[in-house]
PDB file of C-alpha atoms in Angstrom:
ATOM      1  CA  MET A   1     -16.874 -17.314   1.441  1.00  0.00           C
ATOM      2  CA  PRO A   2     -17.390 -21.071   1.972  1.00  0.00           C
ATOM      3  CA  GLY A   3     -14.175 -23.008   2.445  1.00  0.00           C
ATOM      4  CA  ALA A   4     -11.939 -19.939   2.792  1.00  0.00           C
ATOM      5  CA  LEU A   5      -8.246 -20.804   2.910  1.00  0.00           C
ATOM      6  CA  VAL A   6      -7.515 -18.136   5.515  1.00  0.00           C
ATOM      7  CA  GLU A   7     -10.046 -16.101   7.464  1.00  0.00           C
ATOM      8  CA  LEU A   8      -9.696 -13.215   9.907  1.00  0.00           C
ATOM      9  CA  GLN A   9     -12.635 -12.577  12.229  1.00  0.00           C
ATOM     10  CA  GLY A  10     -12.671  -9.274  14.115  1.00  0.00           C
ATOM     11  CA  VAL A  11      -8.876  -9.228  14.356  1.00  0.00           C
ATOM     12  CA  VAL A  12      -7.325  -6.588  16.588  1.00  0.00           C
ATOM     13  CA  LYS A  13      -3.578  -6.082  16.949  1.00  0.00           C
ATOM     14  CA  ARG A  14      -1.844  -3.867  19.498  1.00  0.00           C
ATOM     15  CA  PHE A  15       1.840  -3.817  20.357  1.00  0.00           C
ATOM     16  CA  GLY A  16       2.780  -3.730  24.021  1.00  0.00           C
ATOM     17  CA  ASP A  17       0.700  -4.170  27.153  1.00  0.00           C
ATOM     18  CA  VAL A  18       0.334  -0.483  27.952  1.00  0.00           C
ATOM     19  CA  ALA A  19      -3.264   0.487  28.631  1.00  0.00           C
ATOM     20  CA  GLY A  20      -4.649   2.482  25.743  1.00  0.00           C
ATOM     21  CA  ALA A  21      -1.956   1.359  23.299  1.00  0.00           C
ATOM     22  CA  PRO A  22      -3.099   2.221  19.757  1.00  0.00           C
ATOM     23  CA  GLU A  23      -4.579  -0.527  17.638  1.00  0.00           C
ATOM     24  CA  VAL A  24      -2.559  -1.284  14.513  1.00  0.00           C
ATOM     25  CA  LEU A  25      -5.420  -3.476  13.316  1.00  0.00           C
ATOM     26  CA  SER A  26      -8.959  -2.664  14.420  1.00  0.00           C
ATOM     27  CA  GLY A  27     -11.581  -5.363  13.997  1.00  0.00           C
ATOM     28  CA  VAL A  28     -10.446  -6.693  10.621  1.00  0.00           C
ATOM     29  CA  ASP A  29     -12.702  -9.205   8.877  1.00  0.00           C
ATOM     30  CA  LEU A  30     -11.155 -10.857   5.818  1.00  0.00           C
ATOM     31  CA  GLN A  31     -11.425 -14.072   3.842  1.00  0.00           C
ATOM     32  CA  VAL A  32      -9.058 -15.312   1.153  1.00  0.00           C
ATOM     33  CA  ALA A  33     -10.043 -18.262  -1.014  1.00  0.00           C
ATOM     34  CA  ALA A  34      -7.732 -20.977  -2.261  1.00  0.00           C
ATOM     35  CA  GLY A  35      -6.050 -19.867  -5.477  1.00  0.00           C
ATOM     36  CA  GLU A  36      -7.152 -16.237  -5.148  1.00  0.00           C
ATOM     37  CA  THR A  37      -4.919 -13.227  -5.866  1.00  0.00           C
ATOM     38  CA  VAL A  38      -5.300 -10.203  -3.586  1.00  0.00           C
ATOM     39  CA  ALA A  39      -3.518  -6.851  -3.327  1.00  0.00           C
ATOM     40  CA  VAL A  40      -3.476  -4.873  -0.067  1.00  0.00           C
ATOM     41  CA  VAL A  41      -2.895  -1.150  -0.527  1.00  0.00           C
ATOM     42  CA  GLY A  42      -2.867   1.888   1.740  1.00  0.00           C
ATOM     43  CA  PRO A  43      -0.571   4.596   3.124  1.00  0.00           C
ATOM     44  CA  SER A  44       2.557   3.813   5.119  1.00  0.00           C
ATOM     45  CA  GLY A  45       1.725   2.958   8.717  1.00  0.00           C
ATOM     46  CA  SER A  46      -1.831   1.896   7.929  1.00  0.00           C
ATOM     47  CA  GLY A  47      -1.308  -1.694   9.109  1.00  0.00           C
ATOM     48  CA  LYS A  48      -0.640  -3.477   5.808  1.00  0.00           C
ATOM     49  CA  SER A  49       2.479  -5.387   6.846  1.00  0.00           C
ATOM     50  CA  THR A  50       1.015  -6.186  10.272  1.00  0.00           C
ATOM     51  CA  LEU A  51      -2.028  -7.651   8.531  1.00  0.00           C
ATOM     52  CA  LEU A  52       0.227  -9.846   6.396  1.00  0.00           C
ATOM     53  CA  ASN A  53       2.228 -10.998   9.418  1.00  0.00           C
ATOM     54  CA  VAL A  54      -0.936 -11.914  11.334  1.00  0.00           C
ATOM     55  CA  MET A  55      -2.244 -13.838   8.309  1.00  0.00           C
ATOM     56  CA  GLY A  56       1.071 -15.677   8.098  1.00  0.00           C
ATOM     57  CA  THR A  57       1.108 -16.567  11.836  1.00  0.00           C
ATOM     58  CA  LEU A  58       4.272 -14.522  12.398  1.00  0.00           C
ATOM     59  CA  LEU A  59       2.307 -12.308  14.809  1.00  0.00           C
ATOM     60  CA  PRO A  60      -0.560 -13.429  17.071  1.00  0.00           C
ATOM     61  CA  PRO A  61      -3.659 -11.231  17.126  1.00  0.00           C
ATOM     62  CA  THR A  62      -4.439  -9.309  20.301  1.00  0.00           C
ATOM     63  CA  GLY A  63      -8.111 -10.042  19.764  1.00  0.00           C
ATOM     64  CA  GLY A  64     -10.341 -11.841  17.283  1.00  0.00           C
ATOM     65  CA  ARG A  65      -9.611 -15.092  15.481  1.00  0.00           C
ATOM     66  CA  VAL A  66      -7.432 -16.283  12.618  1.00  0.00           C
ATOM     67  CA  LEU A  67      -8.484 -19.507  10.910  1.00  0.00           C
ATOM     68  CA  PHE A  68      -6.452 -21.468   8.387  1.00  0.00           C
ATOM     69  CA  GLU A  69      -8.387 -24.091   6.436  1.00  0.00           C
ATOM     70  CA  GLY A  70     -11.115 -23.669   9.038  1.00  0.00           C
ATOM     71  CA  LYS A  71      -8.840 -24.366  12.022  1.00  0.00           C
ATOM     72  CA  ASP A  72      -8.458 -21.716  14.734  1.00  0.00           C
ATOM     73  CA  LEU A  73      -4.748 -20.912  15.065  1.00  0.00           C
ATOM     74  CA  ALA A  74      -5.214 -19.824  18.687  1.00  0.00           C
ATOM     75  CA  GLY A  75      -5.405 -23.465  19.702  1.00  0.00           C
ATOM     76  CA  MET A  76      -2.054 -24.406  18.175  1.00  0.00           C
ATOM     77  CA  ASP A  77       1.245 -24.472  20.026  1.00  0.00           C
ATOM     78  CA  ALA A  78       4.418 -22.911  18.641  1.00  0.00           C
ATOM     79  CA  GLY A  79       5.719 -26.141  17.111  1.00  0.00           C
ATOM     80  CA  VAL A  80       2.499 -26.851  15.245  1.00  0.00           C
ATOM     81  CA  LEU A  81       2.381 -23.264  13.982  1.00  0.00           C
ATOM     82  CA  ALA A  82       5.981 -23.502  12.781  1.00  0.00           C
ATOM     83  CA  THR A  83       5.174 -26.677  10.843  1.00  0.00           C
ATOM     84  CA  LEU A  84       2.080 -25.049   9.327  1.00  0.00           C
ATOM     85  CA  ARG A  85       4.131 -22.031   8.230  1.00  0.00           C
ATOM     86  CA  ASN A  86       6.821 -24.182   6.672  1.00  0.00           C
ATOM     87  CA  ARG A  87       4.433 -26.436   4.770  1.00  0.00           C
ATOM     88  CA  LYS A  88       1.480 -24.195   3.983  1.00  0.00           C
ATOM     89  CA  ILE A  89       2.714 -20.584   3.783  1.00  0.00           C
ATOM     90  CA  GLY A  90       5.452 -18.952   1.720  1.00  0.00           C
ATOM     91  CA  PHE A  91       6.866 -15.477   2.380  1.00  0.00           C
ATOM     92  CA  VAL A  92       8.494 -12.954   0.038  1.00  0.00           C
ATOM     93  CA  PHE A  93       9.737  -9.590   1.325  1.00  0.00           C
ATOM     94  CA  GLN A  94      11.018  -6.375  -0.269  1.00  0.00           C
ATOM     95  CA  SER A  95      14.522  -7.399   0.767  1.00  0.00           C
ATOM     96  CA  HIS A  96      15.089 -10.897  -0.569  1.00  0.00           C
ATOM     97  CA  HIS A  97      16.945 -12.102   2.568  1.00  0.00           C
ATOM     98  CA  LEU A  98      19.013 -14.619   0.606  1.00  0.00           C
ATOM     99  CA  LEU A  99      21.965 -16.154   2.440  1.00  0.00           C
ATOM    100  CA  PRO A 100      25.047 -14.561   0.867  1.00  0.00           C
ATOM    101  CA  GLN A 101      27.245 -17.623   1.341  1.00  0.00           C
ATOM    102  CA  CYS A 102      24.792 -19.945  -0.438  1.00  0.00           C
ATOM    103  CA  THR A 103      24.114 -20.429  -4.142  1.00  0.00           C
ATOM    104  CA  ALA A 104      20.721 -19.764  -5.694  1.00  0.00           C
ATOM    105  CA  LEU A 105      19.932 -23.482  -5.541  1.00  0.00           C
ATOM    106  CA  GLU A 106      21.062 -23.796  -1.927  1.00  0.00           C
ATOM    107  CA  ASN A 107      19.012 -20.745  -0.917  1.00  0.00           C
ATOM    108  CA  VAL A 108      15.886 -22.268  -2.454  1.00  0.00           C
ATOM    109  CA  LEU A 109      16.445 -25.502  -0.520  1.00  0.00           C
ATOM    110  CA  VAL A 110      16.794 -23.795   2.887  1.00  0.00           C
ATOM    111  CA  PRO A 111      13.097 -24.227   3.868  1.00  0.00           C
ATOM    112  CA  THR A 112      13.309 -27.954   3.180  1.00  0.00           C
ATOM    113  CA  LEU A 113      15.950 -28.329   5.901  1.00  0.00           C
ATOM    114  CA  ALA A 114      13.323 -27.626   8.588  1.00  0.00           C
ATOM    115  CA  GLU A 115      11.087 -30.435   7.332  1.00  0.00           C
ATOM    116  CA  ARG A 116      11.281 -33.405   9.706  1.00  0.00           C
ATOM    117  CA  ASP A 117       9.467 -35.822   7.416  1.00  0.00           C
ATOM    118  CA  PRO A 118      12.130 -37.241   5.050  1.00  0.00           C
ATOM    119  CA  GLY A 119       9.392 -38.280   2.652  1.00  0.00           C
ATOM    120  CA  LEU A 120       8.434 -34.649   2.115  1.00  0.00           C
ATOM    121  CA  ARG A 121      12.076 -33.760   1.394  1.00  0.00           C
ATOM    122  CA  THR A 122      12.271 -36.367  -1.369  1.00  0.00           C
ATOM    123  CA  GLY A 123      12.587 -34.726  -4.742  1.00  0.00           C
ATOM    124  CA  ALA A 124      13.178 -31.249  -3.270  1.00  0.00           C
ATOM    125  CA  GLU A 125      16.340 -30.600  -5.281  1.00  0.00           C
ATOM    126  CA  GLU A 126      14.694 -31.738  -8.502  1.00  0.00           C
ATOM    127  CA  ARG A 127      11.726 -29.455  -7.808  1.00  0.00           C
ATOM    128  CA  ALA A 128      14.081 -26.551  -6.977  1.00  0.00           C
ATOM    129  CA  ARG A 129      15.954 -27.013 -10.243  1.00  0.00           C
ATOM    130  CA  ASP A 130      12.683 -27.232 -12.176  1.00  0.00           C
ATOM    131  CA  LEU A 131      11.294 -24.049 -10.604  1.00  0.00           C
ATOM    132  CA  LEU A 132      14.521 -22.097 -11.066  1.00  0.00           C
ATOM    133  CA  THR A 133      14.618 -23.186 -14.694  1.00  0.00           C
ATOM    134  CA  HIS A 134      10.980 -22.160 -15.112  1.00  0.00           C
ATOM    135  CA  VAL A 135      11.791 -18.621 -13.898  1.00  0.00           C
ATOM    136  CA  GLY A 136      14.742 -18.351 -16.270  1.00  0.00           C
ATOM    137  CA  LEU A 137      17.573 -18.992 -13.823  1.00  0.00           C
ATOM    138  CA  GLU A 138      18.846 -22.315 -15.147  1.00  0.00           C
ATOM    139  CA  GLU A 139      22.230 -20.683 -15.836  1.00  0.00           C
ATOM    140  CA  ARG A 140      22.376 -19.146 -12.326  1.00  0.00           C
ATOM    141  CA  LEU A 141      21.916 -22.198 -10.089  1.00  0.00           C
ATOM    142  CA  ASP A 142      25.473 -22.030  -8.761  1.00  0.00           C
ATOM    143  CA  HIS A 143      25.630 -18.230  -8.474  1.00  0.00           C
ATOM    144  CA  ARG A 144      25.658 -16.590  -5.046  1.00  0.00           C
ATOM    145  CA  PRO A 145      23.446 -13.498  -4.478  1.00  0.00           C
ATOM    146  CA  ALA A 146      26.346 -11.076  -5.073  1.00  0.00           C
ATOM    147  CA  ARG A 147      26.510 -12.290  -8.670  1.00  0.00           C
ATOM    148  CA  LEU A 148      22.765 -11.915  -9.278  1.00  0.00           C
ATOM    149  CA  SER A 149      20.774  -8.803 -10.171  1.00  0.00           C
ATOM    150  CA  GLY A 150      18.085  -7.481  -7.819  1.00  0.00           C
ATOM    151  CA  GLY A 151      15.364  -8.956 -10.007  1.00  0.00           C
ATOM    152  CA  GLU A 152      17.119 -12.319 -10.139  1.00  0.00           C
ATOM    153  CA  CYS A 153      17.467 -12.352  -6.345  1.00  0.00           C
ATOM    154  CA  GLN A 154      13.726 -11.700  -6.003  1.00  0.00           C
ATOM    155  CA  ARG A 155      12.985 -14.560  -8.415  1.00  0.00           C
ATOM    156  CA  VAL A 156      15.106 -16.842  -6.255  1.00  0.00           C
ATOM    157  CA  ALA A 157      13.194 -15.599  -3.197  1.00  0.00           C
ATOM    158  CA  VAL A 158       9.852 -16.406  -4.849  1.00  0.00           C
ATOM    159  CA  VAL A 159      11.027 -19.910  -5.757  1.00  0.00           C
ATOM    160  CA  ARG A 160      12.307 -20.402  -2.196  1.00  0.00           C
ATOM    161  CA  ALA A 161       8.865 -19.403  -0.905  1.00  0.00           C
ATOM    162  CA  LEU A 162       7.272 -22.015  -3.174  1.00  0.00           C
ATOM    163  CA  ILE A 163       9.679 -24.922  -2.679  1.00  0.00           C
ATOM    164  CA  ASN A 164       7.488 -26.721  -0.128  1.00  0.00           C
ATOM    165  CA  GLY A 165       4.357 -26.308  -2.254  1.00  0.00           C
ATOM    166  CA  PRO A 166       2.476 -23.872   0.027  1.00  0.00           C
ATOM    167  CA  ASP A 167      -1.197 -23.009  -0.336  1.00  0.00           C
ATOM    168  CA  LEU A 168      -0.635 -19.331   0.496  1.00  0.00           C
ATOM    169  CA  LEU A 169       2.073 -16.940  -0.705  1.00  0.00           C
ATOM    170  CA  LEU A 170       2.403 -13.678   1.230  1.00  0.00           C
ATOM    171  CA  ALA A 171       4.464 -10.964  -0.463  1.00  0.00           C
ATOM    172  CA  ASP A 172       5.325  -7.722   1.345  1.00  0.00           C
ATOM    173  CA  GLU A 173       6.295  -4.989  -1.167  1.00  0.00           C
ATOM    174  CA  PRO A 174       8.022  -7.567  -3.421  1.00  0.00           C
ATOM    175  CA  THR A 175       8.706  -4.994  -6.166  1.00  0.00           C
ATOM    176  CA  GLY A 176       9.618  -2.118  -3.848  1.00  0.00           C
ATOM    177  CA  SER A 177      13.344  -2.256  -4.544  1.00  0.00           C
ATOM    178  CA  LEU A 178      13.134  -3.142  -8.247  1.00  0.00           C
ATOM    179  CA  ASP A 179      13.165  -1.009 -11.380  1.00  0.00           C
ATOM    180  CA  GLU A 180      10.105  -0.911 -13.646  1.00  0.00           C
ATOM    181  CA  ASP A 181      11.144  -3.731 -15.965  1.00  0.00           C
ATOM    182  CA  ALA A 182      12.100  -6.054 -13.104  1.00  0.00           C
ATOM    183  CA  SER A 183       8.842  -5.163 -11.311  1.00  0.00           C
ATOM    184  CA  VAL A 184       6.795  -6.178 -14.341  1.00  0.00           C
ATOM    185  CA  ARG A 185       8.707  -9.454 -14.620  1.00  0.00           C
ATOM    186  CA  LEU A 186       8.140 -10.183 -10.935  1.00  0.00           C
ATOM    187  CA  ALA A 187       4.409  -9.477 -11.269  1.00  0.00           C
ATOM    188  CA  ASP A 188       4.356 -11.829 -14.258  1.00  0.00           C
ATOM    189  CA  LEU A 189       6.076 -14.446 -12.100  1.00  0.00           C
ATOM    190  CA  LEU A 190       3.622 -14.146  -9.205  1.00  0.00           C
ATOM    191  CA  LEU A 191       0.653 -14.586 -11.528  1.00  0.00           C
ATOM    192  CA  ASP A 192       2.360 -17.391 -13.415  1.00  0.00           C
ATOM    193  CA  MET A 193       3.035 -19.257 -10.183  1.00  0.00           C
ATOM    194  CA  ASN A 194      -0.540 -18.659  -9.071  1.00  0.00           C
ATOM    195  CA  ALA A 195      -1.699 -20.367 -12.276  1.00  0.00           C
ATOM    196  CA  ARG A 196       0.998 -23.065 -12.321  1.00  0.00           C
ATOM    197  CA  GLU A 197       1.008 -23.961  -8.609  1.00  0.00           C
ATOM    198  CA  GLY A 198      -2.540 -22.990  -7.617  1.00  0.00           C
ATOM    199  CA  VAL A 199      -1.134 -20.962  -4.728  1.00  0.00           C
ATOM    200  CA  ALA A 200      -3.179 -18.071  -3.334  1.00  0.00           C
ATOM    201  CA  VAL A 201      -1.222 -14.809  -3.488  1.00  0.00           C
ATOM    202  CA  VAL A 202      -1.707 -11.889  -1.102  1.00  0.00           C
ATOM    203  CA  THR A 203       0.638  -8.974  -1.743  1.00  0.00           C
ATOM    204  CA  VAL A 204       1.096  -5.709   0.108  1.00  0.00           C
ATOM    205  CA  THR A 205       2.120  -3.079  -2.416  1.00  0.00           C
ATOM    206  CA  HIS A 206       2.373   0.625  -3.151  1.00  0.00           C
ATOM    207  CA  SER A 207       2.446  -0.224  -6.859  1.00  0.00           C
ATOM    208  CA  ARG A 208      -0.871   0.510  -8.556  1.00  0.00           C
ATOM    209  CA  ALA A 209       0.319  -1.469 -11.578  1.00  0.00           C
ATOM    210  CA  LEU A 210       0.884  -4.593  -9.468  1.00  0.00           C
ATOM    211  CA  ALA A 211      -2.376  -4.128  -7.560  1.00  0.00           C
ATOM    212  CA  ALA A 212      -4.320  -3.800 -10.821  1.00  0.00           C
ATOM    213  CA  ARG A 213      -3.122  -7.237 -11.889  1.00  0.00           C
ATOM    214  CA  MET A 214      -4.423  -8.989  -8.800  1.00  0.00           C
ATOM    215  CA  GLY A 215      -7.959 -10.393  -8.791  1.00  0.00           C
ATOM    216  CA  ARG A 216      -9.060  -8.230  -5.870  1.00  0.00           C
ATOM    217  CA  THR A 217      -7.740  -5.132  -4.129  1.00  0.00           C
ATOM    218  CA  LEU A 218      -8.245  -4.242  -0.457  1.00  0.00           C
ATOM    219  CA  GLU A 219      -7.492  -0.787   0.889  1.00  0.00           C
ATOM    220  CA  ILE A 220      -6.537  -0.442   4.526  1.00  0.00           C
ATOM    221  CA  LEU A 221      -6.588   2.826   6.463  1.00  0.00           C
ATOM    222  CA  ASP A 222      -5.840   3.264  10.169  1.00  0.00           C
ATOM    223  CA  GLY A 223      -6.009  -0.464  10.732  1.00  0.00           C
ATOM    224  CA  ARG A 224      -9.368  -0.999   9.042  1.00  0.00           C
ATOM    225  CA  ILE A 225     -10.182  -2.386   5.616  1.00  0.00           C
ATOM    226  CA  THR A 226     -12.124   0.388   3.950  1.00  0.00           C
ATOM    227  CA  THR A 227     -12.690  -0.905   0.413  1.00  0.00           C
ATOM    228  CA  HIS A 228     -12.927  -4.201  -1.440  1.00  0.00           C
ATOM    229  CA  SER A 229     -12.714  -4.018  -5.208  1.00  0.00           C
ATOM    230  CA  ALA A 230     -12.338  -6.505  -8.048  1.00  0.00           C
ATOM    231  CA  SER A 231      -9.658  -5.860 -10.632  1.00  0.00           C
ATOM    232  CA  ASP A 232     -10.673  -4.809 -14.121  1.00  0.00           C
ATOM    233  CA  SER A 233      -7.805  -6.801 -15.613  1.00  0.00           C
TER     234      SER A 233
END
């Protein structure tokens, strides 16, 4: 895949230094293009979340290489990786992890506080308000998480992940704690933001309905990607 946004080459991941420790990921090769939508499915414990965390630079691989925009992440120090994560990668988890003491608007702006370049912070609040309005939360800007529904909290979490205009959005079971209607709305939102923002979306999910709406589905079993399939949708 020429010009892949993120690429894994023979990635192995083990936890701990004990000889013979089991491999959570075993020689994974994967490419994700800019603007692509990908679902990662498989049984619990198969390595799905570990794969997402390695892609997002939250975990270093034990072996193999991870490239982002063609650059090998192994050559980057912690500060450079942190800047890359903040500017280029957004994360959404099953638990929204919103700060309970902050409003929806303030939660969305949290990632901008880590940005050292004041020029990149310019217009952040306007963008946050625009995105929250776009996802139907214009009347909830000043509400704290306790006053929001589960689906509304997840929408805030998605907007927070997008506030810095990342190229890659990684979502780990984003609909896992939502009811069916809220899950459908969140899937709509992910695809809408993919179209609106041009952000590549990779989501780990147990939901066949969500996976079917992604452009491509990968199945992982015992740390290996076993199937690649294009969606029929």
